[in-house]
Short mmCIF file of C-alpha atoms and ligand atoms in Angstrom, two decimals:
data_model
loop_
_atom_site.label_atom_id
_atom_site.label_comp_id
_atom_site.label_asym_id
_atom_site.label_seq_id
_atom_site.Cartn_x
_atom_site.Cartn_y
_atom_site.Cartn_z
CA UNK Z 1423 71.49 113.06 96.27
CA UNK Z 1424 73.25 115.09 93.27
CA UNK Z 1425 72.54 117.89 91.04
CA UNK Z 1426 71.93 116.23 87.68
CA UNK Z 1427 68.14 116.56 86.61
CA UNK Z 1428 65.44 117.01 83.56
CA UNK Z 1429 64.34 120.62 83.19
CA UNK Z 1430 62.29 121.75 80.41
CA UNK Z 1431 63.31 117.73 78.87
CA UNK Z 1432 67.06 117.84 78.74
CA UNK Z 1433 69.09 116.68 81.26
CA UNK Z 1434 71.06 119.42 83.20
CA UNK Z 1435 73.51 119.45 85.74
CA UNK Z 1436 72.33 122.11 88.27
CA UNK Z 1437 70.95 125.38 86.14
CA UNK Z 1438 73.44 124.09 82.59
CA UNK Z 1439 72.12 122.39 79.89
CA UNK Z 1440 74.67 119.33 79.44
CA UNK Z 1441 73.79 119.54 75.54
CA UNK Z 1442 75.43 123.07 75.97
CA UNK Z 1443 78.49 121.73 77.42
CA UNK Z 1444 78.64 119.25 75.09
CA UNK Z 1445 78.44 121.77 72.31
CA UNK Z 1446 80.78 124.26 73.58
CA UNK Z 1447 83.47 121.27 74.85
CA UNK Z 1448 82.28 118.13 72.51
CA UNK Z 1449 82.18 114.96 73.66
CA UNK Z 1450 83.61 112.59 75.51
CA UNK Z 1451 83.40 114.96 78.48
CA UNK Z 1452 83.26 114.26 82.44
CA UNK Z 1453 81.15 116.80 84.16
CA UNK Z 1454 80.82 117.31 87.85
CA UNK Z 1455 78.63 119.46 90.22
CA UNK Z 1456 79.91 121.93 92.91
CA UNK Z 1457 77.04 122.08 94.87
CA UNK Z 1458 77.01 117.81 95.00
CA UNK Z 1459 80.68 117.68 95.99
CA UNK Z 1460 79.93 120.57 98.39
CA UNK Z 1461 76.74 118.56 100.09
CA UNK Z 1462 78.50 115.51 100.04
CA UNK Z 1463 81.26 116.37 102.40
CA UNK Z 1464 79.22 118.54 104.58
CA UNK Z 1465 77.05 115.79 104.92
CA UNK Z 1466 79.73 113.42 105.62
CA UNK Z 1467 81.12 115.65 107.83
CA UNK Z 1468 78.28 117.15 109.94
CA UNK Z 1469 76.91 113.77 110.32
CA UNK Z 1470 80.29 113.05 113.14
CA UNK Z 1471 79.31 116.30 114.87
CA UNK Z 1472 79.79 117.99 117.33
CA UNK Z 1473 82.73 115.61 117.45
CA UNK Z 1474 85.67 117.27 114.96
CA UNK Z 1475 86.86 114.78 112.26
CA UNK Z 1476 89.05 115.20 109.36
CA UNK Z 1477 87.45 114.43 106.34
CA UNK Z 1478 90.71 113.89 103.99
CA UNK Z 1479 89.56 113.01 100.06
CA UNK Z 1480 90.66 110.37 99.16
CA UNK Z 1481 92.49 112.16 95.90
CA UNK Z 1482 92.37 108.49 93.78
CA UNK Z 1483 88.80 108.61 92.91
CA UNK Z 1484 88.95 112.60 91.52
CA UNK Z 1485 92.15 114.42 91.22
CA UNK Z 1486 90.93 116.97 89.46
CA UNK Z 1487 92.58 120.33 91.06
CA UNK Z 1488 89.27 122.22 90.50
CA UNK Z 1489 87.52 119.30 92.35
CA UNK Z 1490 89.78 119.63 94.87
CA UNK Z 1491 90.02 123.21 95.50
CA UNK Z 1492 86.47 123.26 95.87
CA UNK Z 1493 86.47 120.46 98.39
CA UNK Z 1494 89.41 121.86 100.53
CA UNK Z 1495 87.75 125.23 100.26
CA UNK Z 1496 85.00 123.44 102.93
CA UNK Z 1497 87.90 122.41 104.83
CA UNK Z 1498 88.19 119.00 103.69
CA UNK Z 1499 91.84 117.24 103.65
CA UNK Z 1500 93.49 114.95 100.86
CA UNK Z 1501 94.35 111.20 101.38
CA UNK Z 1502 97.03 110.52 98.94
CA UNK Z 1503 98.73 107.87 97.20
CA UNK Z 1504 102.02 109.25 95.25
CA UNK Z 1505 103.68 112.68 95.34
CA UNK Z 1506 101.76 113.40 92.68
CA UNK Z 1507 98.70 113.29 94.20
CA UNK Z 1508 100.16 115.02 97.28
CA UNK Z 1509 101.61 118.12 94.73
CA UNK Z 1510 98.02 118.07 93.35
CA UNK Z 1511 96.25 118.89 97.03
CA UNK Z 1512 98.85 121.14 97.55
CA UNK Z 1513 98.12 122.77 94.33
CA UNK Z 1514 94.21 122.69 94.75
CA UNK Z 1515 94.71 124.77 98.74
CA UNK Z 1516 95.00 121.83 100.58
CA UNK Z 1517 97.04 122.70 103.62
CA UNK Z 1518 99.60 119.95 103.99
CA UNK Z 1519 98.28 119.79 107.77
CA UNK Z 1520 95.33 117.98 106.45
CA UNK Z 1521 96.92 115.96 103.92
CA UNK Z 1522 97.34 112.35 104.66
CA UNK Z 1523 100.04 109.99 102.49
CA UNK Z 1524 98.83 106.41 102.54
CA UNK Z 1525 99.95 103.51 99.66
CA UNK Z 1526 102.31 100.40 100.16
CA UNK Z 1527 104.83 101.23 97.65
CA UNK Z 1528 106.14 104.79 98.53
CA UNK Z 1529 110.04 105.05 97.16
CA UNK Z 1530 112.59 106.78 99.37
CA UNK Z 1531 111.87 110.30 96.97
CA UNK Z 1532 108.21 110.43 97.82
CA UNK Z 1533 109.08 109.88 102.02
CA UNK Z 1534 111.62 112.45 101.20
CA UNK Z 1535 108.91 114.73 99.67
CA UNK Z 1536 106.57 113.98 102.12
CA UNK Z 1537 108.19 114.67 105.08
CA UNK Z 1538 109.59 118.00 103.61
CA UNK Z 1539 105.93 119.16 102.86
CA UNK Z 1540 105.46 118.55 106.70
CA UNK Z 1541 102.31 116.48 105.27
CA UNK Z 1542 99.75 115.72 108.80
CA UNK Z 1543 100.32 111.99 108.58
CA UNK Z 1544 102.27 108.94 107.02
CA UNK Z 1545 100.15 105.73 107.41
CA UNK Z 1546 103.18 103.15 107.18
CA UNK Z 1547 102.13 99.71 105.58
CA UNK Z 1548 105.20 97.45 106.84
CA UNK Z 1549 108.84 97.45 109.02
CA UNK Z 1550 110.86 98.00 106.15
CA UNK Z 1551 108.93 101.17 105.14
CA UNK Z 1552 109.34 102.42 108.94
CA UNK Z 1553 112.98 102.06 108.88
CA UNK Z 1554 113.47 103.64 105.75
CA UNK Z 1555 111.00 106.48 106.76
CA UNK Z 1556 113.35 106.95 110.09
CA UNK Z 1557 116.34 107.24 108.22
CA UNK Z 1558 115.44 109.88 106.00
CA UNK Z 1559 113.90 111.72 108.95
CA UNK Z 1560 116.85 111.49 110.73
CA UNK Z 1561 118.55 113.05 107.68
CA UNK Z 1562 116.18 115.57 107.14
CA UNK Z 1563 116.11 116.36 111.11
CA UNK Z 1564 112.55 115.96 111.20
CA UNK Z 1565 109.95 114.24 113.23
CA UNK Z 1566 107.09 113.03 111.03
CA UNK Z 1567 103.71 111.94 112.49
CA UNK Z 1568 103.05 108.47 111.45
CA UNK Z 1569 99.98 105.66 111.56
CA UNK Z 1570 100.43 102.58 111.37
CA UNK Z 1571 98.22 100.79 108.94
CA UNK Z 1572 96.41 97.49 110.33
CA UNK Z 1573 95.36 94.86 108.44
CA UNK Z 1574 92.05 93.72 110.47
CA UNK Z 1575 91.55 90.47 108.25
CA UNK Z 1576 87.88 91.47 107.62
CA UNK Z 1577 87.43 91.99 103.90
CA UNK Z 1578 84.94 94.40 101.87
CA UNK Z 1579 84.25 95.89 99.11
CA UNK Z 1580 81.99 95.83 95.91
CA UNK Z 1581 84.08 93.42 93.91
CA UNK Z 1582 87.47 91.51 94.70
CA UNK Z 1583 89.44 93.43 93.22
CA UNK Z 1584 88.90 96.50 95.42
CA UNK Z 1585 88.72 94.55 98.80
CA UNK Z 1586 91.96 95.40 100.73
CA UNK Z 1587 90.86 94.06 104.45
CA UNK Z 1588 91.59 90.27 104.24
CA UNK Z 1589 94.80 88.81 105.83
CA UNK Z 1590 96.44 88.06 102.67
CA UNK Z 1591 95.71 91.16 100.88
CA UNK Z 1592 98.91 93.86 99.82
CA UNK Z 1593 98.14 96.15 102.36
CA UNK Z 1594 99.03 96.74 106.04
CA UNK Z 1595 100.65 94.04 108.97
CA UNK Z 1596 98.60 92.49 111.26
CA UNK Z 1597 97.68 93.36 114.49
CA UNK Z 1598 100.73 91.84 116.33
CA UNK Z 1599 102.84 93.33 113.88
CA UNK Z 1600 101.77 96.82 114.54
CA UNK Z 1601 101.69 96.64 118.18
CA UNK Z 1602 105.28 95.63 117.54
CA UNK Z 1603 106.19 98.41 115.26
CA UNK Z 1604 104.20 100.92 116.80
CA UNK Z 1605 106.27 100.25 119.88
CA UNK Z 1606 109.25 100.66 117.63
CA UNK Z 1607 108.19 103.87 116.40
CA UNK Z 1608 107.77 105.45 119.50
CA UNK Z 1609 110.94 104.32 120.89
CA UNK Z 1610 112.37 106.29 117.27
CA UNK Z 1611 113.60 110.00 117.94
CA UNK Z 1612 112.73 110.37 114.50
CA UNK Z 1613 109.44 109.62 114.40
CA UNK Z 1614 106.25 110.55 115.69
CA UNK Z 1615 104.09 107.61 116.68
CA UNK Z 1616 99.91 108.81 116.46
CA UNK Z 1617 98.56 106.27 115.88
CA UNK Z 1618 96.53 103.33 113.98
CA UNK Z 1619 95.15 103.65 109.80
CA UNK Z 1620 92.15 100.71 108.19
CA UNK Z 1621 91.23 100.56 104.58
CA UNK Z 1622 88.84 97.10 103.91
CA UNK Z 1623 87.78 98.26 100.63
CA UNK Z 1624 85.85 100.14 98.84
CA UNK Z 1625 82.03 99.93 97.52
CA UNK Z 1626 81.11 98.41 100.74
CA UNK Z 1627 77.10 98.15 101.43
CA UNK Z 1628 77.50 96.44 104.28
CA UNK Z 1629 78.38 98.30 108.13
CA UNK Z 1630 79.00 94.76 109.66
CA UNK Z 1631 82.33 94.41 108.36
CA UNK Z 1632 83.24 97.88 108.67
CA UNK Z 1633 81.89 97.67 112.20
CA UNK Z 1634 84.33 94.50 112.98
CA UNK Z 1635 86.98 96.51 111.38
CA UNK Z 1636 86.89 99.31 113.83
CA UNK Z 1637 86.34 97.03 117.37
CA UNK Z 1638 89.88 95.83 116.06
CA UNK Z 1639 90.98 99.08 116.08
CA UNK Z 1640 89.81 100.19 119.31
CA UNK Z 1641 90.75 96.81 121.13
CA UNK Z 1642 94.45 97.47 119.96
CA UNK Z 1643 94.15 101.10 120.84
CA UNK Z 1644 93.54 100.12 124.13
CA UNK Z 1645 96.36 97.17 124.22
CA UNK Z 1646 98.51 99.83 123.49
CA UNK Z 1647 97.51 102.57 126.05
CA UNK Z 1648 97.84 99.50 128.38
CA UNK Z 1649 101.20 99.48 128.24
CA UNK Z 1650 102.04 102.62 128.02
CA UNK Z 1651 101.95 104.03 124.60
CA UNK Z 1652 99.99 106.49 123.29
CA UNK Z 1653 97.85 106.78 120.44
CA UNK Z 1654 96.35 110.05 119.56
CA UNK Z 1655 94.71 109.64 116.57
CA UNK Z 1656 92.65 106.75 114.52
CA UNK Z 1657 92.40 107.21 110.96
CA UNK Z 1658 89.54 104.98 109.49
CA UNK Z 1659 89.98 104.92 106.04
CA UNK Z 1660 87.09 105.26 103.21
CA UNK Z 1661 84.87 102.47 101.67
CA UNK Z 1662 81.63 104.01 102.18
CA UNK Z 1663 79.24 102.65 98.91
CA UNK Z 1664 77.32 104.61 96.78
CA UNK Z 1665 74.03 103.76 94.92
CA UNK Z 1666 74.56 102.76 91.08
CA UNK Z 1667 70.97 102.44 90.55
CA UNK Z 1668 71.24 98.52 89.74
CA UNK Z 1669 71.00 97.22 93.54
CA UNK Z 1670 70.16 98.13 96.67
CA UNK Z 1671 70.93 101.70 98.32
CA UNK Z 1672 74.30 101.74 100.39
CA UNK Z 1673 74.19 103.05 104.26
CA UNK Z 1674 73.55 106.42 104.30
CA UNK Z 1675 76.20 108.60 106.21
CA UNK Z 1676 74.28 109.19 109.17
CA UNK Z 1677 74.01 105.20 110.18
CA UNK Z 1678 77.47 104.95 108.83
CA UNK Z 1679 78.63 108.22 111.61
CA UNK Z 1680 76.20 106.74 113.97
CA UNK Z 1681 78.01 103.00 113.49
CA UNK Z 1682 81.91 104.35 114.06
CA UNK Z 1683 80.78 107.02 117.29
CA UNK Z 1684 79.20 103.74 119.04
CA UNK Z 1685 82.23 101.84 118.24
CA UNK Z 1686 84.38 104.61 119.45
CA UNK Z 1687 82.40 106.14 122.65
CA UNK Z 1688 83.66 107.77 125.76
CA UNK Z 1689 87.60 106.81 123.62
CA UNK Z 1690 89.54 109.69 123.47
CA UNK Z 1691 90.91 109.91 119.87
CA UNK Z 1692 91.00 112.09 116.82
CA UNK Z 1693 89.33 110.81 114.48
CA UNK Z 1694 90.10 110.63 110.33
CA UNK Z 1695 88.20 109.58 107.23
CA UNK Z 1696 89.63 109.23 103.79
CA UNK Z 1697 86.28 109.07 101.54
CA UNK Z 1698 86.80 109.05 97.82
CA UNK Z 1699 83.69 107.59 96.10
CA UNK Z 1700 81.37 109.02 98.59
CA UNK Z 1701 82.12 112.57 97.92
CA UNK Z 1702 82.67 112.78 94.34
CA UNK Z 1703 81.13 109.41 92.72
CA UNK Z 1704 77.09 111.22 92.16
CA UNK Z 1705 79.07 114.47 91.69
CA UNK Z 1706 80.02 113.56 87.95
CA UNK Z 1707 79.27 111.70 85.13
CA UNK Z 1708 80.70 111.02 81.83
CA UNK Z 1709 78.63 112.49 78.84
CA UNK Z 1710 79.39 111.21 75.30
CA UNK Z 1711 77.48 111.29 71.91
CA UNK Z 1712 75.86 108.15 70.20
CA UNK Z 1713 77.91 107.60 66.80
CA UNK Z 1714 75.85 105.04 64.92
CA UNK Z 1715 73.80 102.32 65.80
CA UNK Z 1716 74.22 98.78 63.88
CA UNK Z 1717 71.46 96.09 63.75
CA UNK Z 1718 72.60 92.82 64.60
CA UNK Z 1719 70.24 89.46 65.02
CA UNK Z 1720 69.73 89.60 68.98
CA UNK Z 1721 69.66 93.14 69.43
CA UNK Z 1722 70.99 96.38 68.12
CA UNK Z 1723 74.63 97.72 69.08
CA UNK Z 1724 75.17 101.75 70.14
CA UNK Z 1725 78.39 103.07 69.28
CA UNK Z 1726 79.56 105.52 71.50
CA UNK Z 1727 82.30 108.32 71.34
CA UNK Z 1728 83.10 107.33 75.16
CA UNK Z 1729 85.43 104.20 75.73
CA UNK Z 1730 86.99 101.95 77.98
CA UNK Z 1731 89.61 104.39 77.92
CA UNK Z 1732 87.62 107.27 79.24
CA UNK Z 1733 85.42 105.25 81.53
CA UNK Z 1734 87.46 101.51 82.45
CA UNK Z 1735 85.07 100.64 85.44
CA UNK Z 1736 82.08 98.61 83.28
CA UNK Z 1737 85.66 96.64 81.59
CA UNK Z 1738 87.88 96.07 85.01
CA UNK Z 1739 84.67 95.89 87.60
CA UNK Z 1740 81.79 94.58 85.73
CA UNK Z 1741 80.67 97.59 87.33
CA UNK Z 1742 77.26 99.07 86.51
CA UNK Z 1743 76.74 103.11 85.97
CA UNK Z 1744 72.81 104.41 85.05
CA UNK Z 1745 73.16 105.30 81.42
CA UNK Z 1746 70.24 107.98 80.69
CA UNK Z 1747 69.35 110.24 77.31
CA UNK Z 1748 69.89 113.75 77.21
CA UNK Z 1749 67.17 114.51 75.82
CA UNK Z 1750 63.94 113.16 78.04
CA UNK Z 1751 61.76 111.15 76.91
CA UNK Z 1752 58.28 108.85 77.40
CA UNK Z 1753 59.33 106.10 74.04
CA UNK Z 1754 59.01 102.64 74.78
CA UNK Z 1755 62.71 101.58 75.61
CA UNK Z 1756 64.49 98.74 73.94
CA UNK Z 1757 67.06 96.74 74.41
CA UNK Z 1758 70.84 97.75 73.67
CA UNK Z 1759 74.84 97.03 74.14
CA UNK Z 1760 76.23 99.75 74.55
CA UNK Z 1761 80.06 99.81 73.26
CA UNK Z 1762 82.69 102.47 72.80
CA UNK Z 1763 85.25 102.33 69.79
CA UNK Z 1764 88.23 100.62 70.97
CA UNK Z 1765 89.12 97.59 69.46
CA UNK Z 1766 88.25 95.19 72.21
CA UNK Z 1767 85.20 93.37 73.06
CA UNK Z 1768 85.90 94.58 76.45
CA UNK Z 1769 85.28 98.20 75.33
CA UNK Z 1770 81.34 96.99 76.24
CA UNK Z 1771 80.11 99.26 78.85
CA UNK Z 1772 76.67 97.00 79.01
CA UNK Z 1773 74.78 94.37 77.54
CA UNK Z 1774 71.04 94.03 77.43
CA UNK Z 1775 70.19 97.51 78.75
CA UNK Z 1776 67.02 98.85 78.14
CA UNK Z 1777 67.36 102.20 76.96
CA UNK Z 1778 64.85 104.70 75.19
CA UNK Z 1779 65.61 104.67 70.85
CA UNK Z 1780 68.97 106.37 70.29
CA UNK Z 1781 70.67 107.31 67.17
CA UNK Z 1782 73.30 108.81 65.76
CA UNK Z 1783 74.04 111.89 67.39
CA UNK Z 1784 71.91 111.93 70.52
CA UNK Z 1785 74.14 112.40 74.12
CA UNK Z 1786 73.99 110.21 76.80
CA UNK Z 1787 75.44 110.82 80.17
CA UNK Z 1788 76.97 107.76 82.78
CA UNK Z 1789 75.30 108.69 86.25
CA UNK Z 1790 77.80 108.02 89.00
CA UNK Z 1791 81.11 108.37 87.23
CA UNK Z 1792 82.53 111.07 88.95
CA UNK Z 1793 84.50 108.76 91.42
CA UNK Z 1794 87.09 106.61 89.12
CA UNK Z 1795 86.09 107.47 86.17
CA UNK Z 1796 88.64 110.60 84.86
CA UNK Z 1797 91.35 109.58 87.20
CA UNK Z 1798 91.17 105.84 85.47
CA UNK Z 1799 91.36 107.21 81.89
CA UNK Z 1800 94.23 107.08 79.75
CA UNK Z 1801 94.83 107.59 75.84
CA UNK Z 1802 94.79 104.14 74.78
CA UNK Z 1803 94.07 103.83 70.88
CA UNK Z 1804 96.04 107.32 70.75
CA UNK Z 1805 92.92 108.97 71.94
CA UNK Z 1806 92.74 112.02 73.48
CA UNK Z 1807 92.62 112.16 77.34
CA UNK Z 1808 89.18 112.83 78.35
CA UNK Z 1809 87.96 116.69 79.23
CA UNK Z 1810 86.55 117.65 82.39
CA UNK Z 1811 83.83 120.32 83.30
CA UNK Z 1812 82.50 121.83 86.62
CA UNK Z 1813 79.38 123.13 87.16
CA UNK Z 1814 78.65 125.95 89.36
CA UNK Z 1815 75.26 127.06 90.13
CA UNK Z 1816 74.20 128.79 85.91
CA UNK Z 1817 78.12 128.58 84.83
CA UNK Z 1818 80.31 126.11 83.57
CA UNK Z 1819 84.07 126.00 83.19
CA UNK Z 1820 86.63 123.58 81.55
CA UNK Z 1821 89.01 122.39 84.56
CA UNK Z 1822 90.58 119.92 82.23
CA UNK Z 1823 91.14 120.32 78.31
CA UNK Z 1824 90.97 117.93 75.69
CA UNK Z 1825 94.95 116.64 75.17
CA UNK Z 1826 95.30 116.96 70.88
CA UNK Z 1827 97.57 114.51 69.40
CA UNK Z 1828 100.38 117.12 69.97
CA UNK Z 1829 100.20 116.63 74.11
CA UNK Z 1830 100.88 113.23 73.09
CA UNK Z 1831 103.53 113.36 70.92
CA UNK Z 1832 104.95 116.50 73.17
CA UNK Z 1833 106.55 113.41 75.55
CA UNK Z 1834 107.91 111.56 72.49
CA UNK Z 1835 110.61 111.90 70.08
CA UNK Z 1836 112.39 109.55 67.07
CA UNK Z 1837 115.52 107.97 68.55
CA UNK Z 1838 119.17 109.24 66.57
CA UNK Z 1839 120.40 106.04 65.76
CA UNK Z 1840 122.45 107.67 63.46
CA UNK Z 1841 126.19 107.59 64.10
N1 LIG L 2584 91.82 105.09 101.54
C1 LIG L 2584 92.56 104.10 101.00
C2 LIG L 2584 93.78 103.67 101.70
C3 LIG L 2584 92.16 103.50 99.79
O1 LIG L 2584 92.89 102.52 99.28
C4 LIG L 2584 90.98 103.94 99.14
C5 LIG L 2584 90.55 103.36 97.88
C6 LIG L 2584 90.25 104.99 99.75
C7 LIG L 2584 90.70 105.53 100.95
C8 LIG L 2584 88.99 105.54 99.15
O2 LIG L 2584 87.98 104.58 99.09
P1 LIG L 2584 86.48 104.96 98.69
O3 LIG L 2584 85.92 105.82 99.79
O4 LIG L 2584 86.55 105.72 97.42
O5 LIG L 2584 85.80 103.67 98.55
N2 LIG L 2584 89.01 101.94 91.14
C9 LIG L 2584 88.04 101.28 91.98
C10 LIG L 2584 88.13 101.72 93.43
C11 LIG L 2584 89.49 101.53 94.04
C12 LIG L 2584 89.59 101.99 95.46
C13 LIG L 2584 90.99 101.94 95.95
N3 LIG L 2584 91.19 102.46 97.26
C14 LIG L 2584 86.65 101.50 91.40
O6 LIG L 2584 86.53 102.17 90.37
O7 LIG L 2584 85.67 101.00 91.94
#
């Protein structure tokens, strides 16, 4: 479900005109939808009711503090990676009792940070992390709540590189480990022990896995509460796919909500969720303008104004995003690669797609791009960091301007060799 539809034969995103944005803003521009990121995590949300869960964004896939604030205006809490991304929520109007700080390589500053913020929750990914968490505690005479985060060896996830569930992936200990250091942290005065985090991956179509994932969880809950410790709260990570329009659709919410209360019946826990891709992935997508086509043998090439820069996931993933025309139309479609400028044959966001005739000038937009897409950009090729939009109802505003070459250079300066 989004917002983004033909009316009168341009594509729109709720009651604006995305060739208006485009030529008020130019192009490349992200755009995203308030009332999609608004029925997302309601219906994420209202699908666990009447039982209360905290829905905490997971900030990676849309940092974006407009995106945010509109998100934690709905109550909605922020998973987060880095202090950045925890000053970011706390920018946006998250309260730092619903923010959540998750990530295995958090430096001594960030704990620091974190614990000062009073954030709701530290998911800890190993013992070393946990000792250097108590000791700044103890130094900061504070008492922060912690998870640990389990490593389930069940692996998910749209492509390998985004699976994070198998036994030998980066992220959390296995399940004797955190019994072990869960014990540990609830024997710590300086820390207070709530409970268990999962994370398999992400893109994942598939409730088995998650499924297996979770009857981990709740059989070491209960190992735990056997002898004698408690455990308060289970927080149960993202993951949840999203339809690109090039495979089969992804469980919807309900099944997923439906799935996790079986698993978790007549138990006694709080739960938490850290969607990213979910909320804000059908909530955006990346417009750009078509700067010349070139004939080749096999089939033509479309340049675009977008690159891998702007939008890395076709380049990294293989990943597939719905390209459609601005403008709508009936022509017979024909077969294109689509390319951005940089100079790499990576910079090919498809090959083969059958598209309606474009030329030089027309506007495209990249359907599901709101999740990854601005938060993966950078300025490679000295290009400026991608714009972003949001949509509200007949109104548009710019929530992120276009850098110019003098945000760049701003950071950089000639060194004075000179002595
Ligand atoms: N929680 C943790 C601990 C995570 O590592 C992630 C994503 C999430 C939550 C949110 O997962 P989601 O609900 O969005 O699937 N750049 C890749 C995706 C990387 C996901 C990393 N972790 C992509 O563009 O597909």
């Amino acid at each position: 479900m989004n917002h983004f539809d033909y009316r009168g034969g341009e594509l729109c995103c709720e009651g604006v005109k995305l060739g208006d944005i485009a030529a008020a803003v130019g192009t490349p521009v992200y755009v995203y939808s308030t009332a999609t990121l608004e029925r997302h995590y309601e219906v994420f949300k209202q699908a666990f009711a009447p039982r209360d869960v905290l829905v905490a964004f997971a900030v990676k896939a849309n940092a974006n503090i407009a995106v945010l604030a509109t998100l934690a205006a709905k109550g909605a809490g922020a998973d987060t990676v880095s202090q950045g991304e925890i000053e970011r929520a706390l920018k946006a109007g998250v309260p730092p009792a619903r923010i959540i700080f998750s990530g295995v390589g958090k430096t001594e500053d960030e704990l620091a940070f974190a614990v000062k913020a009073g954030v709701h929750q530290i998911n800890v990914e190993s013992i070393a992390e946990l000792e250097t968490l108590s000791r700044i505690a103890a130094q900061l005479r504070a008492k922060p709540a912690i998870a640990i985060r389990v490593n389930p060896d069940v692996g998910a996830g749209g492509h390998e590189k985004i699976s994070t569930g198998k036994g030998d992936a980066k992220f959390g200990v296995s399940i004797e480990q955190a019994m072990q250091y869960y014990a540990r942290a609830h024997a710590d005065a300086h820390l207070d022990a709530k409970g268990l985090a999962v994370h398999i991956g992400s893109q994942i179509k598939d409730l088995a896995p998650l499924q297996s994932a979770f009857r981990i969880l709740r059989e070491t809950t209960e190992k735990l509460r056997g002898a004698g410790l408690s455990v308060e709260r289970l927080d149960l990570g993202g993951g949840l796919g999203v339809p690109y329009f090039n495979e089969g659709d992804p469980p919807a919410p309900a099944d997923y909500a439906a799935m996790v209360l079986g698993v978790f019946e007549g138990l006694d826990v709080k739960l938490a969720f850290e969607p990213g891709r979910m909320i804000a992935a059908n909530a955006g997508v990346l417009l750009a303008r078509v700067v010349r086509t070139q004939e080749r043998p096999s089939r033509p090439i479309l340049v675009l104004d977008a690159g891998m820069n702007d939008l890395i996931r076709p380049a990294i993933y293989d990943a597939y995003h719905e390209i459609r025309p601005v403008r709508e139309t009936n022509a017979p479609r024909e077969a294109y690669d689509v390319v951005g400028p940089i100079c790499e044959t990576g910079d090919t966001f498809t090959r083969n797609r059958a598209l309606p005739p474009l030329a030089s000038g027309d506007l495209v937009a990249f359907m599901t791009a709101g999740a990854y897409g601005a938060t993966m950009a950078s300025t490679y090729n000295a290009r400026a960091l991608v714009p972003e939009v949001l949509v509200r109802g007949d109104r548009f505003e710019i929530v992120r301007r276009r850098w110019d070459l003098a945000d760049q250079l701003a950071l950089e300066r000639l060194p004075n060799w000179a002595d």
